[in-house]
PDB file of C-alpha atoms in Angstrom:
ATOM      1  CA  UNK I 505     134.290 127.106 135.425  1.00 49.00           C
ATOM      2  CA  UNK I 506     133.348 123.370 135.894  1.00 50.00           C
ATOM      3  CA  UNK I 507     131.192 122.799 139.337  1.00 52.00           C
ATOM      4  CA  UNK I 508     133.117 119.789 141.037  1.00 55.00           C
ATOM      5  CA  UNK I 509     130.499 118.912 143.051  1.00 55.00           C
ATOM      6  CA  UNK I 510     128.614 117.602 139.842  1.00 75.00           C
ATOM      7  CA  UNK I 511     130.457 114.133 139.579  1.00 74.00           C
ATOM      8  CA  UNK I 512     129.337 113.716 143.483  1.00 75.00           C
ATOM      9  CA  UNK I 513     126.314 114.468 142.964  1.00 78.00           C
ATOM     10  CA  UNK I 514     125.478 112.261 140.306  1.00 80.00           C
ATOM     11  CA  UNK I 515     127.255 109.540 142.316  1.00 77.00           C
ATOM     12  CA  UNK I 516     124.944 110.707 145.498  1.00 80.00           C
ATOM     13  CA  UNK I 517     121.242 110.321 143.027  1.00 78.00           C
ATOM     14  CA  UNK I 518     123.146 106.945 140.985  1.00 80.00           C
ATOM     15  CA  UNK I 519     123.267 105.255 144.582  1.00 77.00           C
ATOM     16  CA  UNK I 520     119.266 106.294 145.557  1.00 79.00           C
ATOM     17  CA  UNK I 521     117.826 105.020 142.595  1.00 74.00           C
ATOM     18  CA  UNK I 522     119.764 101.825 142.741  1.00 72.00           C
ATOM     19  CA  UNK I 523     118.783 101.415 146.631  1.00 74.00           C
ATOM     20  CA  UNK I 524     115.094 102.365 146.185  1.00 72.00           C
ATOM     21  CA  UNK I 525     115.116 100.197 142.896  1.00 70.00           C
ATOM     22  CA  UNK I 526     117.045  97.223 144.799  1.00 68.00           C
ATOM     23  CA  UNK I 527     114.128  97.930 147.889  1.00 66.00           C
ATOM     24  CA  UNK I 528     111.318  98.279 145.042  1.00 63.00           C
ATOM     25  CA  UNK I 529     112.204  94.563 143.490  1.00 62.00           C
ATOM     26  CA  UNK I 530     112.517  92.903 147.101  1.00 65.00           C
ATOM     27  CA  UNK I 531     108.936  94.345 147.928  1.00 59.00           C
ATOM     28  CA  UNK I 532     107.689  93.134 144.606  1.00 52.00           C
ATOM     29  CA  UNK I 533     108.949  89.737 145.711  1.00 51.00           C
ATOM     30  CA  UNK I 534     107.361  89.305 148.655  1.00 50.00           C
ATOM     31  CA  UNK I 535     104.140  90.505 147.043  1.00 48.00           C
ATOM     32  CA  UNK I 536     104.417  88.563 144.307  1.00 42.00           C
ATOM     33  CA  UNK I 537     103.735  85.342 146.339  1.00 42.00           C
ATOM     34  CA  UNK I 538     100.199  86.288 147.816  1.00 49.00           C
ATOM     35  CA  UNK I 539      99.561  87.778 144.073  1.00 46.00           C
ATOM     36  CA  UNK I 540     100.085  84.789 142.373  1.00 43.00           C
ATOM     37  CA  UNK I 541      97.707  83.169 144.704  1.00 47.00           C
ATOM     38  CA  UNK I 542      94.934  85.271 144.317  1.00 50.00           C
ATOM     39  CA  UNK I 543      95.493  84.951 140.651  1.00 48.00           C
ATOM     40  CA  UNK I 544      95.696  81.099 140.609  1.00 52.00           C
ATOM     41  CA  UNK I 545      92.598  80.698 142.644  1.00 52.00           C
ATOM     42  CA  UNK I 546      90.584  83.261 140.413  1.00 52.00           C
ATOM     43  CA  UNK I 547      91.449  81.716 137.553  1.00 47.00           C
ATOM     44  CA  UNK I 548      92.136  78.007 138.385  1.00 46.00           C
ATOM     45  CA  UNK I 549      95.824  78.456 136.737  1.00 48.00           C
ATOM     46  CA  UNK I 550      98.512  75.852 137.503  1.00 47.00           C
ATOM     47  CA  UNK I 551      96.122  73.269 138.104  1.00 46.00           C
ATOM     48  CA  UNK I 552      94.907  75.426 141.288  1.00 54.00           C
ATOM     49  CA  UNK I 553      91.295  74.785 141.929  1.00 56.00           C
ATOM     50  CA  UNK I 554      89.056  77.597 142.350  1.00 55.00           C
ATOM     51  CA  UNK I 555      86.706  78.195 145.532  1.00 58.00           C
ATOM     52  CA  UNK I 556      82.782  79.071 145.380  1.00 57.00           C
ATOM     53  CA  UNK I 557      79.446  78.168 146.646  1.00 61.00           C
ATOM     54  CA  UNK I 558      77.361  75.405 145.573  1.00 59.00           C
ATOM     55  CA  UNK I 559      75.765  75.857 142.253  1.00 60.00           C
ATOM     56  CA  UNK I 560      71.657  76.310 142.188  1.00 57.00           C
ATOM     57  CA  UNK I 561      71.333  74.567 138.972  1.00 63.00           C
ATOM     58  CA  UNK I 562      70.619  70.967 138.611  1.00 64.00           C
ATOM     59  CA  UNK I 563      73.467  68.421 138.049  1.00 71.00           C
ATOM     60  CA  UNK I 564      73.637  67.472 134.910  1.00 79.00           C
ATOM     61  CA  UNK I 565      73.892  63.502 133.236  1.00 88.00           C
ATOM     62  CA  UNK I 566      77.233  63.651 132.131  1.00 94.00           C
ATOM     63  CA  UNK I 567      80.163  62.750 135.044  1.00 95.00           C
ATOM     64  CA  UNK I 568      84.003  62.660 135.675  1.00 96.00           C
ATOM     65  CA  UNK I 569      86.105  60.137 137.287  1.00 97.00           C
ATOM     66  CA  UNK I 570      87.802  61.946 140.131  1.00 97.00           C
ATOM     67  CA  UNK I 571      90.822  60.142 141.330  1.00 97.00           C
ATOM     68  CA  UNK I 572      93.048  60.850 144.706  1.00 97.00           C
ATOM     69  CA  UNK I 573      96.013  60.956 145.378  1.00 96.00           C
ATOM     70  CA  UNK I 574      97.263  61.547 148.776  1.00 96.00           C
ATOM     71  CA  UNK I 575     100.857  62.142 149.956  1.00 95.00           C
ATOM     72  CA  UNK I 576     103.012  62.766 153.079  1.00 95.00           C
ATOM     73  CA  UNK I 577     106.571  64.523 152.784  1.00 93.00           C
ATOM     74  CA  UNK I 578     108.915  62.878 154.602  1.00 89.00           C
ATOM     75  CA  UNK I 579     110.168  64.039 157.997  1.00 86.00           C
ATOM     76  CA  UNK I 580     106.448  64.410 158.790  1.00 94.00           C
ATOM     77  CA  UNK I 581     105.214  60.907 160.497  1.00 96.00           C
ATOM     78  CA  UNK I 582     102.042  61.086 159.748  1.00 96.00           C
ATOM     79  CA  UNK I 583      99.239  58.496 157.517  1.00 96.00           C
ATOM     80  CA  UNK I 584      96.892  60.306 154.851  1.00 96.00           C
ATOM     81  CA  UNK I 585      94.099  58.638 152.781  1.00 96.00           C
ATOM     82  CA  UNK I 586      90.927  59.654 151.631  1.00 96.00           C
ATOM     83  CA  UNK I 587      87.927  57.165 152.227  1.00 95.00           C
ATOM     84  CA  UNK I 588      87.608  55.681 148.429  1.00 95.00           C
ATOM     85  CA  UNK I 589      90.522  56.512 145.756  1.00 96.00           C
ATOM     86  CA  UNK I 590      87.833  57.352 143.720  1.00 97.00           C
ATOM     87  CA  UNK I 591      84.393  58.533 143.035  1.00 97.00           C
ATOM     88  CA  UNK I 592      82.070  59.715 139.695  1.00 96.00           C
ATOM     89  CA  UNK I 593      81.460  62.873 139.888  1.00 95.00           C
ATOM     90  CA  UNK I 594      78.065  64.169 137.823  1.00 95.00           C
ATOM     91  CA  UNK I 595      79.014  67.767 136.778  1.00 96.00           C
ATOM     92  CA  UNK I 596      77.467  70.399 138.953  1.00 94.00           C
ATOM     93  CA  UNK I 597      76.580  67.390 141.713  1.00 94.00           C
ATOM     94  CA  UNK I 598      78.224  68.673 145.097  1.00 94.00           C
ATOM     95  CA  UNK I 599      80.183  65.659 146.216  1.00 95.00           C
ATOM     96  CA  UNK I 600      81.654  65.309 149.878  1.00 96.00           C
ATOM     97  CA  UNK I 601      84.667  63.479 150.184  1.00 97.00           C
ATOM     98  CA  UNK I 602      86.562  62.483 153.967  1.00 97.00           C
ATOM     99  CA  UNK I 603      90.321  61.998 154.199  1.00 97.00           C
ATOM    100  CA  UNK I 604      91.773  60.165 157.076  1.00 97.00           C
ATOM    101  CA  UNK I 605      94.847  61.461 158.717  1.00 97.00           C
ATOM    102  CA  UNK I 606      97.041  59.633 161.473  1.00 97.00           C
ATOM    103  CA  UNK I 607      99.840  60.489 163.481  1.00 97.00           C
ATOM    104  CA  UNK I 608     101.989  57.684 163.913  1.00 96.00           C
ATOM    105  CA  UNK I 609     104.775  59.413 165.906  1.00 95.00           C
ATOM    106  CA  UNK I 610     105.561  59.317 169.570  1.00 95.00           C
ATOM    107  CA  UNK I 611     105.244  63.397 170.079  1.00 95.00           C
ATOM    108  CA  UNK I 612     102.779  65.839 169.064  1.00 96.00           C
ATOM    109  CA  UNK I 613     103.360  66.934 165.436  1.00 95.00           C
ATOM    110  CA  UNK I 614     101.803  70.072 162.984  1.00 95.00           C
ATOM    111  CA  UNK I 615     101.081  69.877 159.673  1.00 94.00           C
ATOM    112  CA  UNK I 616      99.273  71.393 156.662  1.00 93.00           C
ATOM    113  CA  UNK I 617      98.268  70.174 153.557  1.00 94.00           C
ATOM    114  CA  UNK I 618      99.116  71.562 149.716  1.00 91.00           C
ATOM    115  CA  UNK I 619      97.499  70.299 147.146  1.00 91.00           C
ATOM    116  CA  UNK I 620      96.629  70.713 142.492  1.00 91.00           C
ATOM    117  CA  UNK I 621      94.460  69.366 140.282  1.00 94.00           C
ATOM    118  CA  UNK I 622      95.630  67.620 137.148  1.00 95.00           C
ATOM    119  CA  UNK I 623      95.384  67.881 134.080  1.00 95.00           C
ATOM    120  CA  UNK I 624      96.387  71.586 135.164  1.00 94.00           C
ATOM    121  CA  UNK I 625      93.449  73.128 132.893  1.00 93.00           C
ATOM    122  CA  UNK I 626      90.942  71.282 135.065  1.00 95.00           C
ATOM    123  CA  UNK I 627      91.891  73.939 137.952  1.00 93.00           C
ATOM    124  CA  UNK I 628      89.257  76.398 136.175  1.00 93.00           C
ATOM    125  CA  UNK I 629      86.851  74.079 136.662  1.00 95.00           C
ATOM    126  CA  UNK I 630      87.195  71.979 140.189  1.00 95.00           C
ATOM    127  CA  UNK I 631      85.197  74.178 142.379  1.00 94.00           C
ATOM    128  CA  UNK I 632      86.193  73.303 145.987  1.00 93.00           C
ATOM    129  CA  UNK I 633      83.136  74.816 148.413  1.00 93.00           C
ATOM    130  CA  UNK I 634      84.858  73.439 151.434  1.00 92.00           C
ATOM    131  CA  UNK I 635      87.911  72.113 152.077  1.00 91.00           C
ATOM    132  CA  UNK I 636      91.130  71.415 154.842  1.00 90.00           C
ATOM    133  CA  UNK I 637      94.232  73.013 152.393  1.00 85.00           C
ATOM    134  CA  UNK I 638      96.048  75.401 154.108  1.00 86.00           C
ATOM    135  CA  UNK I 639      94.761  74.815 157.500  1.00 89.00           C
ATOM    136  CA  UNK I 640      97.631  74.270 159.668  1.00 92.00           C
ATOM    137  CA  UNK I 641      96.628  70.657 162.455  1.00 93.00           C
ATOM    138  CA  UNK I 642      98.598  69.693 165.086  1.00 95.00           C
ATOM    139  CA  UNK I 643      97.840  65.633 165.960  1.00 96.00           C
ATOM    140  CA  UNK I 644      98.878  64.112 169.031  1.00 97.00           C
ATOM    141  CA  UNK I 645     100.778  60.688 169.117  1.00 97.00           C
ATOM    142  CA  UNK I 646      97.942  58.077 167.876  1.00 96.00           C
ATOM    143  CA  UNK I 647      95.823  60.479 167.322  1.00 97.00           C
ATOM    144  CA  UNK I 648      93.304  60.638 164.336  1.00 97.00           C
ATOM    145  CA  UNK I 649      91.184  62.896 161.733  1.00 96.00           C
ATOM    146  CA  UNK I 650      88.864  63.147 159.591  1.00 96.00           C
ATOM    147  CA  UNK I 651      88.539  66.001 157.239  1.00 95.00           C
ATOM    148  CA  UNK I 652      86.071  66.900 154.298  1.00 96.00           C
ATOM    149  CA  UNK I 653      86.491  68.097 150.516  1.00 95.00           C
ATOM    150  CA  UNK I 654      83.266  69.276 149.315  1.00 96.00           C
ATOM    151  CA  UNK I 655      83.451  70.234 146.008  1.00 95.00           C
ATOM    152  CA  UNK I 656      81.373  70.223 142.311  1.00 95.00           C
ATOM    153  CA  UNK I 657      82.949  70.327 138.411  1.00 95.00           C
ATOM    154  CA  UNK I 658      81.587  73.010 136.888  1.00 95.00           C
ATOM    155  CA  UNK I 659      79.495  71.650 133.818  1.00 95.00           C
ATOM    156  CA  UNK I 660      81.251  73.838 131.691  1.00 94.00           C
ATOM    157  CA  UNK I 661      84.096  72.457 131.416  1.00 95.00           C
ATOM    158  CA  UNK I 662      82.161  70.706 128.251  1.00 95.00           C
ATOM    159  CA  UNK I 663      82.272  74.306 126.118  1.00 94.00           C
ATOM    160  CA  UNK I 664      85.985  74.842 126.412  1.00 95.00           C
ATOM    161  CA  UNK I 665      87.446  72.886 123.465  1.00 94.00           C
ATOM    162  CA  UNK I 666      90.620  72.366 125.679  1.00 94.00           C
ATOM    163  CA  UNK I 667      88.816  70.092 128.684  1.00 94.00           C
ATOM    164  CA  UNK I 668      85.565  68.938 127.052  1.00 94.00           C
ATOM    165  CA  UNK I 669      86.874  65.383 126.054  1.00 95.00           C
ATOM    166  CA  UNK I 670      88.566  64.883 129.454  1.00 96.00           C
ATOM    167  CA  UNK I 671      86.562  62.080 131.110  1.00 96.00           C
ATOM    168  CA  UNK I 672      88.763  61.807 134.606  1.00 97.00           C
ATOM    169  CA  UNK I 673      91.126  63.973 136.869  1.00 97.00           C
ATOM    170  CA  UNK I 674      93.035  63.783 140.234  1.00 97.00           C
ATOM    171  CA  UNK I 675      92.905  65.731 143.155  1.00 95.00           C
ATOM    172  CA  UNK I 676      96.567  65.537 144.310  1.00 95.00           C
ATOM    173  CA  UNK I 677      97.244  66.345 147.902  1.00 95.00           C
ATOM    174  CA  UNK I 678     100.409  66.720 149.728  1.00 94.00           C
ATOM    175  CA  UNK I 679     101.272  67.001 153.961  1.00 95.00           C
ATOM    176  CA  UNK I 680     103.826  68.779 154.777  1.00 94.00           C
ATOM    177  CA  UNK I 681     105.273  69.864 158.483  1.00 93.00           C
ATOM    178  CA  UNK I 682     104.500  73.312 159.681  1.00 87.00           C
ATOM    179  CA  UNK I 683     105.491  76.361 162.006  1.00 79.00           C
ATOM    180  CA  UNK I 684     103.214  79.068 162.097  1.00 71.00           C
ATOM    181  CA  UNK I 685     100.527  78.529 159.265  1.00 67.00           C
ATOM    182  CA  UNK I 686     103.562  77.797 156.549  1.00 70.00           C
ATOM    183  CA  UNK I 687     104.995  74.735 155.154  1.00 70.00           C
ATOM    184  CA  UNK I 688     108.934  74.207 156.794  1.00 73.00           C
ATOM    185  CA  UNK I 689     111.374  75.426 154.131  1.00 44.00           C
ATOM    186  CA  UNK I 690     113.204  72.782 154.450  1.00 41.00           C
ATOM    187  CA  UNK I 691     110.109  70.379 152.666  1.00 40.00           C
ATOM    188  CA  UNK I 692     108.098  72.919 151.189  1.00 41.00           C
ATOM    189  CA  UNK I 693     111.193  73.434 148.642  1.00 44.00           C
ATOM    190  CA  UNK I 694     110.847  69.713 147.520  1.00 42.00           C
ATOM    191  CA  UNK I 695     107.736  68.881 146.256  1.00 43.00           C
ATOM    192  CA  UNK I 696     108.964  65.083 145.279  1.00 41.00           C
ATOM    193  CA  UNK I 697     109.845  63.993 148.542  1.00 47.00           C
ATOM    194  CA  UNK I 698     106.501  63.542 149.288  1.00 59.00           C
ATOM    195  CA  UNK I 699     105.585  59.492 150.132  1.00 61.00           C
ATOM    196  CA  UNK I 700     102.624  57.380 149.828  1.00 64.00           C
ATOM    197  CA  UNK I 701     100.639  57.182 152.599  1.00 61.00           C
ATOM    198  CA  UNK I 702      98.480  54.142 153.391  1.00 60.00           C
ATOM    199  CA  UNK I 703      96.769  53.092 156.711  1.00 61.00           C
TER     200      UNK I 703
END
């Protein structure tokens, strides 16, 4: 005699393991985010730059061009320039670098800066020892800031056949409005809305 309860059963178990497999993927998702951050600062992937200390070696002769560019997403109404669009780096020389932020609205705004590092392979080598990504700023109308990069390009980005005949890069950042440490959906979805930002 056939046990009815069997086709239940197997409905009862089907519907589990699609729940806790449907629960498994949205937990993956939200760790996947933090994940691929740890990964892309390890590893300088994506054009990320990596963080470290200062290096104890001597700077070397040889230099790179680093170019920046800094950019303001609209709906944000703040001005954002660093102090020279370029300097020459010497690889392994820890540089300091200010940008200049301004709020030019008539109430108190937040915001916090993104930023890359292109060509993306140069990520692996940028080495930022200090720097104001990521923390969130709130500026009152008229108010401004000034806030330091210090970084160094590690020399050997000369033994990697991929970067060695690279002679310049760009530091690329972008402001964004904020609520609670996190860009605002709403801009942080659109990276090209971004605008130039000149004082």
């Amino acid at each position: 005699m056939t046990d009815r309860r069997n086709p239940a059963r197997k409905a009862t178990v089907t519907a589990v393991a699609c729940a806790a497999l449907a629960f498994g993927m949205i937990g993956l998702a939200f760790a996947s985010v933090p994940l691929y951050d740890m990964f892309c600062k390890a590893t300088g992937f994506d054009g990320t730059p990596r963080k470290g200390a200062a290096l104890a070696a001597a700077a070397t002769d040889d230099s790179m061009l680093v170019r920046f560019d800094t950019n303001v997403s609209s709906g944000l109404p703040w001005r954002f320039q660093a102090e020279a669009p370029q300097v020459t780096a010497r690889l392994g020389e820890t540089k300091t670098v200010f940008f200049k932020v301004r709020n030019t609205g008539t109430v108190p705004s937040t915001g916090i800066a993104t930023f890359n590092v292109q060509p993306a392979l140069m990520g692996a080598f940028f080495v930022k020892i200090e720097c104001f990504c990521f923390n969130e700023q709130t500026l009152q109308p008229g108010e401004t800031m000034d806030f330091p990069v210090v970084f160094y390009i590690d020399p050997t980005v000369r033994q990697d056949s991929n970067t060695a005949h690279l002679s310049e890069m760009t530091l690329s950042y972008t402001y964004f409005a904020s609520k609670n440490g996190q860009p605002t959906a709403a801009l942080a979805t659109t990276g090209s809305t971004g605008k130039k930002s000149n004082f």
